[in-house]
Tab-separated table of C-alpha atoms in Angstrom:
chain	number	residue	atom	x	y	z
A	1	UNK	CA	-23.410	15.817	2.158
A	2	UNK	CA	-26.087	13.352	3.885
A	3	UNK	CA	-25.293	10.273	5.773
A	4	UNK	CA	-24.341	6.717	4.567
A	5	UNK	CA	-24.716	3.548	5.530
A	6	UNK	CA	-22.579	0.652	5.166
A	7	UNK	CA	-22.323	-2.579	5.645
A	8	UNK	CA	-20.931	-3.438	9.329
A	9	UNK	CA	-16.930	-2.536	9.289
A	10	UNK	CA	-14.419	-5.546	9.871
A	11	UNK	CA	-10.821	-5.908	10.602
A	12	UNK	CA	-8.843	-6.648	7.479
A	13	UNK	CA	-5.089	-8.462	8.763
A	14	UNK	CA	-2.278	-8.464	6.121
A	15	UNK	CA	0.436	-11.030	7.466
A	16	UNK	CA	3.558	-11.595	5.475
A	17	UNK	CA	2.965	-10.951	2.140
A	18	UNK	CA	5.658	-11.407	-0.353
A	19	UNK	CA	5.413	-10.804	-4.453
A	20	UNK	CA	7.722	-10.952	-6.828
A	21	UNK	CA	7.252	-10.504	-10.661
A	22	UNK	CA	9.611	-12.119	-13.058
A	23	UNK	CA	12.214	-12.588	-10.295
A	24	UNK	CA	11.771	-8.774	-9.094
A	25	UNK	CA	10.735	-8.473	-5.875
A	26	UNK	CA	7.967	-6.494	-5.252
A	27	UNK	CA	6.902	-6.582	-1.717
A	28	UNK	CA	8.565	-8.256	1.157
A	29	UNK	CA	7.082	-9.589	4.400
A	30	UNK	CA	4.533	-6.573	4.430
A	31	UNK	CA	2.121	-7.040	7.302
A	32	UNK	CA	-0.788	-4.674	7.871
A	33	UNK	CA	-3.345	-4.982	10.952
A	34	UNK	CA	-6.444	-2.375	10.434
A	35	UNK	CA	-8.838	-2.420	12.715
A	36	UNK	CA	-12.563	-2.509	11.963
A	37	UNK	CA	-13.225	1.159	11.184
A	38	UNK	CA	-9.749	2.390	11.154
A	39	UNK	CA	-8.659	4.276	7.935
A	40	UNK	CA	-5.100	3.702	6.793
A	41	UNK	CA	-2.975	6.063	4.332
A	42	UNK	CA	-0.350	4.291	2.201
A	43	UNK	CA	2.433	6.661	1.232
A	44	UNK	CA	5.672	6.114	-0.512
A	45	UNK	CA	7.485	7.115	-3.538
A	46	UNK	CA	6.392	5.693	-7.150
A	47	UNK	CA	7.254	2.156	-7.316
A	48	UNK	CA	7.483	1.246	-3.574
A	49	UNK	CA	4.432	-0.969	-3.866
A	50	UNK	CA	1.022	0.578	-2.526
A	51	UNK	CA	-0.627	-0.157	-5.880
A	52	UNK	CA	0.296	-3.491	-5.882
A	53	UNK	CA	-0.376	-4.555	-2.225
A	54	UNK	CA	-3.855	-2.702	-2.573
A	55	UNK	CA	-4.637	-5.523	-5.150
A	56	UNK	CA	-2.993	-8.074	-3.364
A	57	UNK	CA	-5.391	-6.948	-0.372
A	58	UNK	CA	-8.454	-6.999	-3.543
A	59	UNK	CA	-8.041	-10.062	-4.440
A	60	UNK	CA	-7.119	-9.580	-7.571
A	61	UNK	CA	-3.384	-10.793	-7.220
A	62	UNK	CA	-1.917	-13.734	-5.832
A	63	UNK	CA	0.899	-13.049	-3.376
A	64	UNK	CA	3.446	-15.571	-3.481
A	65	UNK	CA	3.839	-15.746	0.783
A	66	UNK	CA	1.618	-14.533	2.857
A	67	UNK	CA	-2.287	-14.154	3.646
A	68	UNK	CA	-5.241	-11.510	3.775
A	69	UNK	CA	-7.748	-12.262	6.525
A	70	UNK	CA	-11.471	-10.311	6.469
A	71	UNK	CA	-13.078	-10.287	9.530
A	72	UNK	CA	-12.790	-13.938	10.287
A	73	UNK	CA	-12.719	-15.394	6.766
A	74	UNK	CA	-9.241	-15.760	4.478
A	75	UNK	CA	-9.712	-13.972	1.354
A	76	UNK	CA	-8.730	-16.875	-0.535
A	77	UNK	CA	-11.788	-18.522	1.256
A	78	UNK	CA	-14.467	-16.362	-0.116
A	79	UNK	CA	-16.123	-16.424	-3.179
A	80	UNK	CA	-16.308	-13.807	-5.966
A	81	UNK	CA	-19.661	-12.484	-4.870
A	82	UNK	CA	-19.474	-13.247	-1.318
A	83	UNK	CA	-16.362	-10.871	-1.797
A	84	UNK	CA	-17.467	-8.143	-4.063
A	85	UNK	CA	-20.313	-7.689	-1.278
A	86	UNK	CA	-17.574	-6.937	1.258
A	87	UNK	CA	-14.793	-5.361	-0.365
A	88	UNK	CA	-15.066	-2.236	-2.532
A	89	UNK	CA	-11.640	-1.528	-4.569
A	90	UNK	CA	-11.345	1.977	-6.881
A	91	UNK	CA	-8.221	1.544	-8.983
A	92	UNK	CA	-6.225	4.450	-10.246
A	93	UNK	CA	-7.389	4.331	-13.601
A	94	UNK	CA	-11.004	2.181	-12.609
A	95	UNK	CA	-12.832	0.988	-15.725
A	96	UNK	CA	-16.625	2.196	-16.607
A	97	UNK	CA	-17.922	1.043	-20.123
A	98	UNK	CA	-18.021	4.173	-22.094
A	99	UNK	CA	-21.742	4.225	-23.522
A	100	UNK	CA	-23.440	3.657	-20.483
A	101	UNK	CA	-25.316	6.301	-18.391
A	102	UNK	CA	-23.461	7.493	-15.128
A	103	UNK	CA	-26.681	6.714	-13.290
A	104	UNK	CA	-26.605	3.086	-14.865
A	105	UNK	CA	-22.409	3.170	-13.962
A	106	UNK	CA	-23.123	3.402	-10.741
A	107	UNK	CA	-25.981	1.007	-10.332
A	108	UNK	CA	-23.172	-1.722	-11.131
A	109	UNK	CA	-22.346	-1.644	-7.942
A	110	UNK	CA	-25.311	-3.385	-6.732
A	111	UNK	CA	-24.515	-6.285	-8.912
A	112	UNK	CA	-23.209	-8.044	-5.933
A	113	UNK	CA	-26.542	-8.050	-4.157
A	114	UNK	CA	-28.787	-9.246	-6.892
A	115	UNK	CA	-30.297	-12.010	-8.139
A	116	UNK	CA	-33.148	-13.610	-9.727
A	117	UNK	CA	-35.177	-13.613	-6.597
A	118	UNK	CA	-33.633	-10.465	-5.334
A	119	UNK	CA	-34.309	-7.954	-8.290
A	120	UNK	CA	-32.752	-4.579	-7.891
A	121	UNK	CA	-35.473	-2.695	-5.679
A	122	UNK	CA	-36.620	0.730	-4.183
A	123	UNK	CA	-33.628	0.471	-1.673
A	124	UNK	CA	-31.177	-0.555	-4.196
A	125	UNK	CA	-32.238	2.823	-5.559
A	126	UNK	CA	-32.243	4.676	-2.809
A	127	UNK	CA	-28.437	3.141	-2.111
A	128	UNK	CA	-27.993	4.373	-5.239
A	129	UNK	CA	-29.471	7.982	-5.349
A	130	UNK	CA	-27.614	8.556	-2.406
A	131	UNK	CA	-24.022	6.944	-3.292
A	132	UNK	CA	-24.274	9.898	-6.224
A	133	UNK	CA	-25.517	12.452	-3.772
A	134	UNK	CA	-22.227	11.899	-1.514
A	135	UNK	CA	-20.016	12.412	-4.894
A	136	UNK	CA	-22.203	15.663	-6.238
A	137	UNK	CA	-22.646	13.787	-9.445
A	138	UNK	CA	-26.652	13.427	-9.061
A	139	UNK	CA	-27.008	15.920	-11.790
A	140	UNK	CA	-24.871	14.272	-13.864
A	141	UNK	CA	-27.386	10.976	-13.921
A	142	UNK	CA	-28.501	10.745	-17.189
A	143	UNK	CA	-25.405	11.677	-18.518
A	144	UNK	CA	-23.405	9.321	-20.522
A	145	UNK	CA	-19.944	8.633	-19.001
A	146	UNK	CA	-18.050	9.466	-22.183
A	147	UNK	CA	-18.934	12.823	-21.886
A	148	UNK	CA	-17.855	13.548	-18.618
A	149	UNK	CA	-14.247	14.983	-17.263
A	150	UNK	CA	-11.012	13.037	-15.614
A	151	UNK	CA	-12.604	14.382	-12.314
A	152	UNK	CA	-16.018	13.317	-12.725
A	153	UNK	CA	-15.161	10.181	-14.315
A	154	UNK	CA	-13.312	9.700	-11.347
A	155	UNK	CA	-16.309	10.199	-8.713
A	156	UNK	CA	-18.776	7.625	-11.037
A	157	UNK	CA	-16.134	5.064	-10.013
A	158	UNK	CA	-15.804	5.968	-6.282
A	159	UNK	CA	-20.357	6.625	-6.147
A	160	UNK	CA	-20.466	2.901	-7.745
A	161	UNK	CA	-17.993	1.239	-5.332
A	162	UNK	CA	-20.098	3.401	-1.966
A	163	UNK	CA	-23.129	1.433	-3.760
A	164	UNK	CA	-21.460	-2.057	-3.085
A	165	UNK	CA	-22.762	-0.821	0.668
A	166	UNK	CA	-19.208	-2.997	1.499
A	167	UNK	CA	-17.715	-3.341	4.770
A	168	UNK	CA	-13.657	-2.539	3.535
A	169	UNK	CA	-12.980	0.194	1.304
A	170	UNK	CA	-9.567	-0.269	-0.754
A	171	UNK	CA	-9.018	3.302	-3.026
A	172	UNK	CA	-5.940	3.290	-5.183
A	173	UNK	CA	-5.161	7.725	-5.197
A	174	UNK	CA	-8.546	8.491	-5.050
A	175	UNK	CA	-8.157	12.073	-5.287
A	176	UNK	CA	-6.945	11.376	-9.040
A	177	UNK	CA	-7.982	14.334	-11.762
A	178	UNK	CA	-9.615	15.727	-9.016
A	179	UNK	CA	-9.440	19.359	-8.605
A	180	UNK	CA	-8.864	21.001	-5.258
A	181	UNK	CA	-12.795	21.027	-4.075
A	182	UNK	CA	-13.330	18.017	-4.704
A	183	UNK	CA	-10.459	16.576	-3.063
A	184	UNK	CA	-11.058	17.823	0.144
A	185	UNK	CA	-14.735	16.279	-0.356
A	186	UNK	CA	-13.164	12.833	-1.000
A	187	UNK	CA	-10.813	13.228	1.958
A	188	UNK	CA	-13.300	14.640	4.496
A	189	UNK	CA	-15.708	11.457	3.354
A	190	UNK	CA	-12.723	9.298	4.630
A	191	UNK	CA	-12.631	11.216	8.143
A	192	UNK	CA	-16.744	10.652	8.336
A	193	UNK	CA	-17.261	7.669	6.665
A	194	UNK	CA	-17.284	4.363	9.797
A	195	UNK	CA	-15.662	2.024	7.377
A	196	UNK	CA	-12.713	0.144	7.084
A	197	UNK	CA	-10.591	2.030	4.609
A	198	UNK	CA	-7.276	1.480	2.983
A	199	UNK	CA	-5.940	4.371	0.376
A	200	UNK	CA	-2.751	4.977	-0.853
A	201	UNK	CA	-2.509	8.797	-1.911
A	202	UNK	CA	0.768	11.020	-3.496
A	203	UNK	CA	-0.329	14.027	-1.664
A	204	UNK	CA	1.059	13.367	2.010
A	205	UNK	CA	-1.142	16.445	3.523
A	206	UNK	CA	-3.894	13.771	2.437
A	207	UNK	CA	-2.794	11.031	5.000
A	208	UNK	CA	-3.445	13.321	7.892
A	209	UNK	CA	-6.617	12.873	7.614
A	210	UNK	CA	-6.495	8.970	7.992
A	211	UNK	CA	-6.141	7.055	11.646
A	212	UNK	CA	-3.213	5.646	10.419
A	213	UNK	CA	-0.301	5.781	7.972
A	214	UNK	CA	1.494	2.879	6.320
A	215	UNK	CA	5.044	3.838	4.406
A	216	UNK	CA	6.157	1.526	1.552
A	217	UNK	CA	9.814	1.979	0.151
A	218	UNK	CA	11.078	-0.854	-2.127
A	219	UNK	CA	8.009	-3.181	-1.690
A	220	UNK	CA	9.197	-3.040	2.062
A	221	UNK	CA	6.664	-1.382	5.528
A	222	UNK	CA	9.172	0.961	6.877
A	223	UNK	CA	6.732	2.972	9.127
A	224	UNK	CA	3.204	2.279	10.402
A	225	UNK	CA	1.394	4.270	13.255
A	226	UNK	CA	-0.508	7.235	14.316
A	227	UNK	CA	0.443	10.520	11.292
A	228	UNK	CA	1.759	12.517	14.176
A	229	UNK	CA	4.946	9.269	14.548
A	230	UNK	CA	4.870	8.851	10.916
A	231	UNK	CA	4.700	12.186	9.288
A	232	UNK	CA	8.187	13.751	10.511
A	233	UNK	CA	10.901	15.520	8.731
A	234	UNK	CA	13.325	12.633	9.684
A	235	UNK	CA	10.921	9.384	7.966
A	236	UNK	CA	9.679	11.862	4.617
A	237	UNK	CA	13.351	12.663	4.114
A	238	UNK	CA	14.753	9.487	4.042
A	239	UNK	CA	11.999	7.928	2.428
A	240	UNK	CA	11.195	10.746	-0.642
A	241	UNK	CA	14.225	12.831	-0.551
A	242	UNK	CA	13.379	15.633	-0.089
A	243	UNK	CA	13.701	18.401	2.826
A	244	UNK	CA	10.262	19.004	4.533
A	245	UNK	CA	9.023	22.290	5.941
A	246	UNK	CA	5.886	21.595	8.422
A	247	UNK	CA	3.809	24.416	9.641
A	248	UNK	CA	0.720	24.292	11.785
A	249	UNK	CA	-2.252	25.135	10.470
A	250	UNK	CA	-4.888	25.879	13.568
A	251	UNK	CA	-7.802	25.951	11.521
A	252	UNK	CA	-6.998	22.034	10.650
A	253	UNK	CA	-5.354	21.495	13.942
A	254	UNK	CA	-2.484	20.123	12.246
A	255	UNK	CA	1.066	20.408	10.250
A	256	UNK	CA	0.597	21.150	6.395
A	257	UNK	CA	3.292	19.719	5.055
A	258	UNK	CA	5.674	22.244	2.497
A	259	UNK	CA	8.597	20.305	0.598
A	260	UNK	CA	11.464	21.567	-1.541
A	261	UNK	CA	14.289	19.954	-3.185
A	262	UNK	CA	17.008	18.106	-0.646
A	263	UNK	CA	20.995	18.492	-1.352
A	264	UNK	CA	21.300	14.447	-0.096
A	265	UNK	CA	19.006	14.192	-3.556
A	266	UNK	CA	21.989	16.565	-5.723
């Protein structure tokens, strides 16, 4: 897959955010600092939270506590398109207009960038040809969305939020109705991309490939640091119940994690 460029990579700082919805509480005092360039793996069992603090860290729910910093600005500070130029978010379940053309799909994601005296362009286009190149759905241009599978549905939405050319990438299981090829392509764009990248993922193998991993249980940061501190048999255990089984893989260079059903779960 060929190289892309974004925009420069910032810092995104999560400091005490709290939520609660209709009295439940749904994250407490969760504070995240990723470095500019840093990817960052949010794991923990359905329910703990990652969906919710990706879209607090979006924008596109108020915490009740708490604030989001980008680089140097709040989020609160920054306005819609001023944002959407910065921030890319892929939601589990991210929504394309159904008779539409992927190739037109993904061109949405130069919407930030354009306006009446900035039309879209030969470089939006090339942005564009090359966003679909990095998710192998260039043949599928002149497709229209409706016809395509979970899987490649699921790469339109990821190709338009690489065209947004932002500097933070937020993806909410990004390896969704993906098969097995493809997500290993999705993961080893996270270990070449230079961007800022937050993803929470259900397959823990995934996180390995991130600099860092985050571990939500009951809206609450448990864990955070390097996968080799976080992904142990003593923190998955507790946290998933389950009992885990590592065993080194030397063509990764790491554990692959193998899980089977713990008696503290009977």
């Amino acid at each position: 897959m060929p190289s892309f460029c974004f925009g420069v990579p910032v810092r995104i700082l999560v400091e005490d955010i709290s939520l609660s919805i209709q009295g439940k509480p749904i994250l407490q005092n969760v504070s995240l600092d990723i470095a500019s360039g840093q990817s960052l793996a949010l794991i923990g069992p359905n329910g703990s939270g990652k969906s919710t603090l990706l879209r607090v860290m979006a924008g596109h729910i108020c915490a009740d506590q708490g604030q989001v910093t980008i680089g140097k600005d709040r989020l609160c500070d920054l306005s819609p398109r001023n944002l959407a130029q910065r921030l890319g978010f892929v939601s589990q379940e991210a929504g394309t207009t159904d008779a539409i053309a992927v190739e037109d799909a993904v061109k949405l994601g130069r919407t930030p960038w354009l306006s009446l005296l900035s039309p879209f362009r030969g470089e939006d286009s090339r942005i564009v040809e090359t966003a679909m190149s990095e998710m192998a759905i260039s043949a599928y241009g002149k497709k229209q969305f409706n016809t395509l599978s979970g899987g490649e549905k699921q790469r339109v939405h990821i190709a338009r939020v690489l065209a947004q050319t932002p500097q933070i990438f937020l993806l909410d299981e990004p390896t969704n109705h993906l098969d097995i090829c493809h997500q290993i392509a999705i993961i080893d764009w996270v270990i070449r991309q230079k961007s800022t990248v937050a993803m929470a993922v259900h397959d823990l193998n995934h996180a390995f490939a991130c600099d860092r991993v985050a571990v939500l249980y009951g809206g609450k940061l448990v864990a955070f640091g390097e996968p080799s501190e976080v992904l142990v048999p003593d923190v998955i255990e507790t946290v998933f119940q389950v009992a885990v089984h590592p065993n080194f893989a030397e063509q990764l260079n790491r554990p692959v994690l193998a899980f089977s059903k713990s008696t503290a779960a009977l």
